[in-house]
Coordinates of C-alpha atoms and ligand atoms in Angstrom, one line a residue:
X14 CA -54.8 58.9 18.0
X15 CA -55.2 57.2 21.3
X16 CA -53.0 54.3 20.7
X17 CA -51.8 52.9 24.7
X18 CA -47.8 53.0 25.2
X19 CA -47.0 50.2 27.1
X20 CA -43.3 49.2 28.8
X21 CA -42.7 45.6 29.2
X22 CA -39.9 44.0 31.1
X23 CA -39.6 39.7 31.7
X24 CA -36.3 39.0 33.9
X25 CA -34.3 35.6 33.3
X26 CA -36.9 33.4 36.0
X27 CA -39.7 34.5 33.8
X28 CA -41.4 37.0 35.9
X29 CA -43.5 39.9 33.7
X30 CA -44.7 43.5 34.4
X31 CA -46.1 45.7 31.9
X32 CA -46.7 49.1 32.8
X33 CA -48.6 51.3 30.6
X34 CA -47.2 55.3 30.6
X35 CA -48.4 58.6 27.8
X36 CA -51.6 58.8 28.6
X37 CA -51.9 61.7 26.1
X38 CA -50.8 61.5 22.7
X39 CA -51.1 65.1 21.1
X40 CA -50.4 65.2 17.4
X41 CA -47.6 67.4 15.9
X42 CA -47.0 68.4 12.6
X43 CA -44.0 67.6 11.1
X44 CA -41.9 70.2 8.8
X45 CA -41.8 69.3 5.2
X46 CA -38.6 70.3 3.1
X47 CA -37.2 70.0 -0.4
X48 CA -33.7 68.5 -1.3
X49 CA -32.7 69.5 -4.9
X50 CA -29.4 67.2 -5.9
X51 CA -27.2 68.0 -8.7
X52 CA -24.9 66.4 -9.7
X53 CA -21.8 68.2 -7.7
X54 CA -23.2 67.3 -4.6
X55 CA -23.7 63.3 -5.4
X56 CA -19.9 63.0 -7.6
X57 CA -18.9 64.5 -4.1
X58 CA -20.7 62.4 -2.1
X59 CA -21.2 59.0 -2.8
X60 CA -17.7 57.8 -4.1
X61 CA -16.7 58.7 -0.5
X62 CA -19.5 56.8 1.5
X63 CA -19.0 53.7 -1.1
X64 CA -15.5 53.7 -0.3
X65 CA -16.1 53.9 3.5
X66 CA -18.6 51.2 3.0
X67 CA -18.2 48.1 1.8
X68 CA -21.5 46.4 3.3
X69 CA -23.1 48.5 0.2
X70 CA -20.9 45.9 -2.0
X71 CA -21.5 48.7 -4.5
X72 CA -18.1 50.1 -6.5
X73 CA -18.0 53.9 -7.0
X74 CA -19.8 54.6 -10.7
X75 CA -18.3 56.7 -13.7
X76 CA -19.2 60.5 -12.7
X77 CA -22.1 61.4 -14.5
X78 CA -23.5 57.7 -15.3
X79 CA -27.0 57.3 -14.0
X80 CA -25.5 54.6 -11.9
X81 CA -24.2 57.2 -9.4
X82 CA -27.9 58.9 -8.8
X83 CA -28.9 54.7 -8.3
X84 CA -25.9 54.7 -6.1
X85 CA -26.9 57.7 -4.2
X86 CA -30.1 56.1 -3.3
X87 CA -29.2 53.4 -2.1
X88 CA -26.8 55.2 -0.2
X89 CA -29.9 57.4 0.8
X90 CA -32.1 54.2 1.6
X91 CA -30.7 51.2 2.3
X92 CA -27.2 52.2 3.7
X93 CA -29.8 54.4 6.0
X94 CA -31.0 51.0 7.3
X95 CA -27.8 49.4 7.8
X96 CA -26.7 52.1 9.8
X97 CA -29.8 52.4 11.9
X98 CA -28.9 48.6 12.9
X99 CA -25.1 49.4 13.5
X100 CA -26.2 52.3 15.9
X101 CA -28.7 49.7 17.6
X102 CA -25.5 47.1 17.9
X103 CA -23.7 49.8 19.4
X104 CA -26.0 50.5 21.8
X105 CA -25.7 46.8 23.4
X106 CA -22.3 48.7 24.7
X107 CA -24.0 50.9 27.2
X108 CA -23.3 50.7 30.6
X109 CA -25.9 50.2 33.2
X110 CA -24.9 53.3 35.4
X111 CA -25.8 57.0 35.1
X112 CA -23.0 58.6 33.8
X113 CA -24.3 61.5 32.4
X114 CA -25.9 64.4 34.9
X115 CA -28.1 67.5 33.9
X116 CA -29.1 68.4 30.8
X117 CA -27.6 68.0 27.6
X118 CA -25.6 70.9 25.6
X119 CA -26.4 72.3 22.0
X120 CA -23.5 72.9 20.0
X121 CA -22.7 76.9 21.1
X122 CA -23.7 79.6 18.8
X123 CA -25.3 77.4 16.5
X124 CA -27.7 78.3 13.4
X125 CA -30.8 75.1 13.3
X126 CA -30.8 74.2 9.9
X127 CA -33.4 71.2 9.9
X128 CA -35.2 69.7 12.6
X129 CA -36.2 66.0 14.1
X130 CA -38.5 64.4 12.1
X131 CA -38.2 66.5 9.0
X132 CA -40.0 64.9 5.8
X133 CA -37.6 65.1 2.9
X134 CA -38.5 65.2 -0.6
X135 CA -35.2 64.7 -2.9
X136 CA -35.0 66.4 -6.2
X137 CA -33.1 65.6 -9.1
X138 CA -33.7 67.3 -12.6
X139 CA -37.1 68.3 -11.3
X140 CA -38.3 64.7 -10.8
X141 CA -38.9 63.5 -7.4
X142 CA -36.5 60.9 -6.7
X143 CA -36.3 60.4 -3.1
X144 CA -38.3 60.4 0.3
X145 CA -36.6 60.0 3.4
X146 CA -37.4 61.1 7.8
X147 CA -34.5 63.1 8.6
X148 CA -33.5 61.8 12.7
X149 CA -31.7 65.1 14.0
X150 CA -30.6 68.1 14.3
X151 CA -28.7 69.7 12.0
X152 CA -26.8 72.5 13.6
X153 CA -24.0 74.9 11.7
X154 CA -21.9 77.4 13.1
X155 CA -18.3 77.8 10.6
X156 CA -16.5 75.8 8.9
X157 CA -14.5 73.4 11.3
X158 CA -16.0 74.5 14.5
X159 CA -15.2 72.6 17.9
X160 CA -18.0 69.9 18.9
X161 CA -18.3 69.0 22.7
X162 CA -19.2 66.5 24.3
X163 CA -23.1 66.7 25.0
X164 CA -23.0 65.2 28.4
X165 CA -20.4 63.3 30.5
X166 CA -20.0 59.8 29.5
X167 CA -17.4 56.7 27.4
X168 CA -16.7 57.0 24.1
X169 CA -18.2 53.6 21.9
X170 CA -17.7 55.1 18.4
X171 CA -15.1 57.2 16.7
X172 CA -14.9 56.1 13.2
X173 CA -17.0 56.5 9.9
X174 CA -20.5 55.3 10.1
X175 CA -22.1 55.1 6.6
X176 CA -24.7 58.3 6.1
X177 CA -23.0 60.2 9.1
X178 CA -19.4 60.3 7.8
X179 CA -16.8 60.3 10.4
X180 CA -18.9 60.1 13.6
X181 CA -18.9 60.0 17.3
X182 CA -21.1 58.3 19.5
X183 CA -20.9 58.5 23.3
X184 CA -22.6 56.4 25.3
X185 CA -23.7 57.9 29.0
X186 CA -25.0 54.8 30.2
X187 CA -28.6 53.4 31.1
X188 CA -29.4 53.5 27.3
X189 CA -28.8 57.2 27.0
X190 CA -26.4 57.8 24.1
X191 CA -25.6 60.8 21.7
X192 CA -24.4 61.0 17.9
X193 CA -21.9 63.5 16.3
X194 CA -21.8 63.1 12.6
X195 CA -19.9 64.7 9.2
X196 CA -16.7 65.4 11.3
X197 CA -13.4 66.4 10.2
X198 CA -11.5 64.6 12.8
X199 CA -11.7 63.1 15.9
X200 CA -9.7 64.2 19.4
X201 CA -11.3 61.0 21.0
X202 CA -11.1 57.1 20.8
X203 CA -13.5 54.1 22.2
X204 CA -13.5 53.7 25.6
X205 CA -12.2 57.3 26.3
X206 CA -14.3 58.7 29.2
X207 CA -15.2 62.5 28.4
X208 CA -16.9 65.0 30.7
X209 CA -19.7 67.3 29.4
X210 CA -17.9 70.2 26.7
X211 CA -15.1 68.5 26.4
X212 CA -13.9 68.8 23.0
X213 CA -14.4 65.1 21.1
X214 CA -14.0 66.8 17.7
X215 CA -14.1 69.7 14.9
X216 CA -17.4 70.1 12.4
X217 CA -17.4 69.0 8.3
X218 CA -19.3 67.9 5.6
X219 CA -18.2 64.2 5.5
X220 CA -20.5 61.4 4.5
X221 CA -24.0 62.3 3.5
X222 CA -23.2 66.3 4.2
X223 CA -24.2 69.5 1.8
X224 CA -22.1 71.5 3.8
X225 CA -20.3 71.8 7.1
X226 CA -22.8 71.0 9.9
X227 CA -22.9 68.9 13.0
X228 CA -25.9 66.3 13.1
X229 CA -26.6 65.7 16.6
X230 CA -29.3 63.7 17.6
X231 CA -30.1 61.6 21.2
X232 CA -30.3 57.7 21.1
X233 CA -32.4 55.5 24.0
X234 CA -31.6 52.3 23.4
X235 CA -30.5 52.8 20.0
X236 CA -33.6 54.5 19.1
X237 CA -33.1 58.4 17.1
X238 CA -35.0 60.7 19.6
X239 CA -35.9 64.4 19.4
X240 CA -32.7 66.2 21.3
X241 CA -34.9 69.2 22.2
X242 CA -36.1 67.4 25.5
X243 CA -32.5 66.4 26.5
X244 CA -31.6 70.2 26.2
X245 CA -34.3 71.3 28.5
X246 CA -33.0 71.6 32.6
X247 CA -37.0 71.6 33.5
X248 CA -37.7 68.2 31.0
X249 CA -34.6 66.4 32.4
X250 CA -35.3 67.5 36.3
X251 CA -39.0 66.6 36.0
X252 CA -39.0 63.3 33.7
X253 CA -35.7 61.8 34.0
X254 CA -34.2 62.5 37.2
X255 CA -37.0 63.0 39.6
X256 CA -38.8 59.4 38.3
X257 CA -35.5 58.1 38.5
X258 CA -35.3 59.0 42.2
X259 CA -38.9 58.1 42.8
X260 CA -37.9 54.2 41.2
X261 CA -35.0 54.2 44.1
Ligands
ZN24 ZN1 -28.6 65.7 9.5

């Protein structure tokens, strides 16, 4: 794999610059896991989502039809999509200042229960159903647990958002956002400005969620990317902020 990364920028008189950057592309194996659904989980689930969702233009089946498993994937699928775009519409909303500083905070105490990147294979009566990337972390403490704001920064979502239930999105500026879904509640609303560990909310199960768990993951310009970088101090001081100063 030695495909070149370039960056390419035009401004509004038409002047271009592309700059190539990764020199090194190292491949990394992702983590494989298995989703068995029965059909609790998906007569919990998708009435829920469809109700929360009318884009889907999809009404809730009869429990135990084999329209709800055809619900749930296209729940699983193409409300997926739908909400990848609504998350890149929300990023327009960033601000072009850095309001965010150091690195960014993992939910305290937290057990990882799947990764960035994780291939999913659904499940359902022993048939494989389902295949989907799974673009975060999912992190579980207790049931309701207190989730903090990441990083300092404004508040651009705090309602339901399809897959991610009731979610949270802040947006610390330059393109730099994070996501908080399945949450019980909210203590936030848009344009609130929060400082890092400030409580925004309190962990749950809602919208595409087994069990209580917060799915965190890091957006840049819109884009899911792996959170483990923006928790490192020594991956933040060395790629962000000292090239940042070096572009001054
Ligand atoms: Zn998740």
């Amino acid at each position: 794999m030695n495909a070149r990364i370039e960056a390419f920028a035009r401004d509004e008189a038409g002047n271009e610059s592309k700059v190539g950057f990764i020199d090194n592309v190292f491949e990394k194996p992702f983590k494989s896991s298995r989703i068995v659904l029965d059909d609790k989980f998906i007569n919990r689930v998708v009435p829920e989502i469809l109700e929360h969702s009318p884009e889907l233009k999809l009404a809730p089946p009869a429990e135990g039809s084999p329209e709800m498993l055809q619900a749930f994937l296209k729940i699983n699928g193409e409300l997926r999509t739908i909400n990848a775009d609504q998350i890149i519409a929300i990023a327009h909303k960033t601000v072009a200042a850095k309001l965010w500083d150091g690195p960014f905070v993992q939910l305290g105490n937290s057990q990882v229960e799947a990764r960035f990147a994780d291939h999913r294979t659904y499940f359902y009566n022993g048939k494989e159903v389902d295949r989907q990337v799974h673009l975060g972390f999912d992190l579980a403490v207790t049931e309701h647990v207190p989730v903090h704001a990441a990083n300092s920064g404004v508040i651009v979502n705090a309602r339901w958002l399809g897959i991610y239930g009731n979610c949270i999105i802040i947006d610390h500026g330059m393109g730099v956002q994070s996501l908080y879904g399945h949450l019980m509640s909210f203590d936030v609303n848009v344009g609130d400005k929060v400082t890092r560990g400030q409580q925004i909310g309190r962990t749950d199960s809602t919208g595409l969620a087994g069990g209580d768990h917060l799915h965190f993951t890091q957006l840049v310009g819109g884009r899911m990317v792996n959170p483990v970088e923006w928790w490192d101090p020594h991956w933040i001081a060395d790629r962000i902020e000292r090239k940042l100063r070096e572009a001054r």
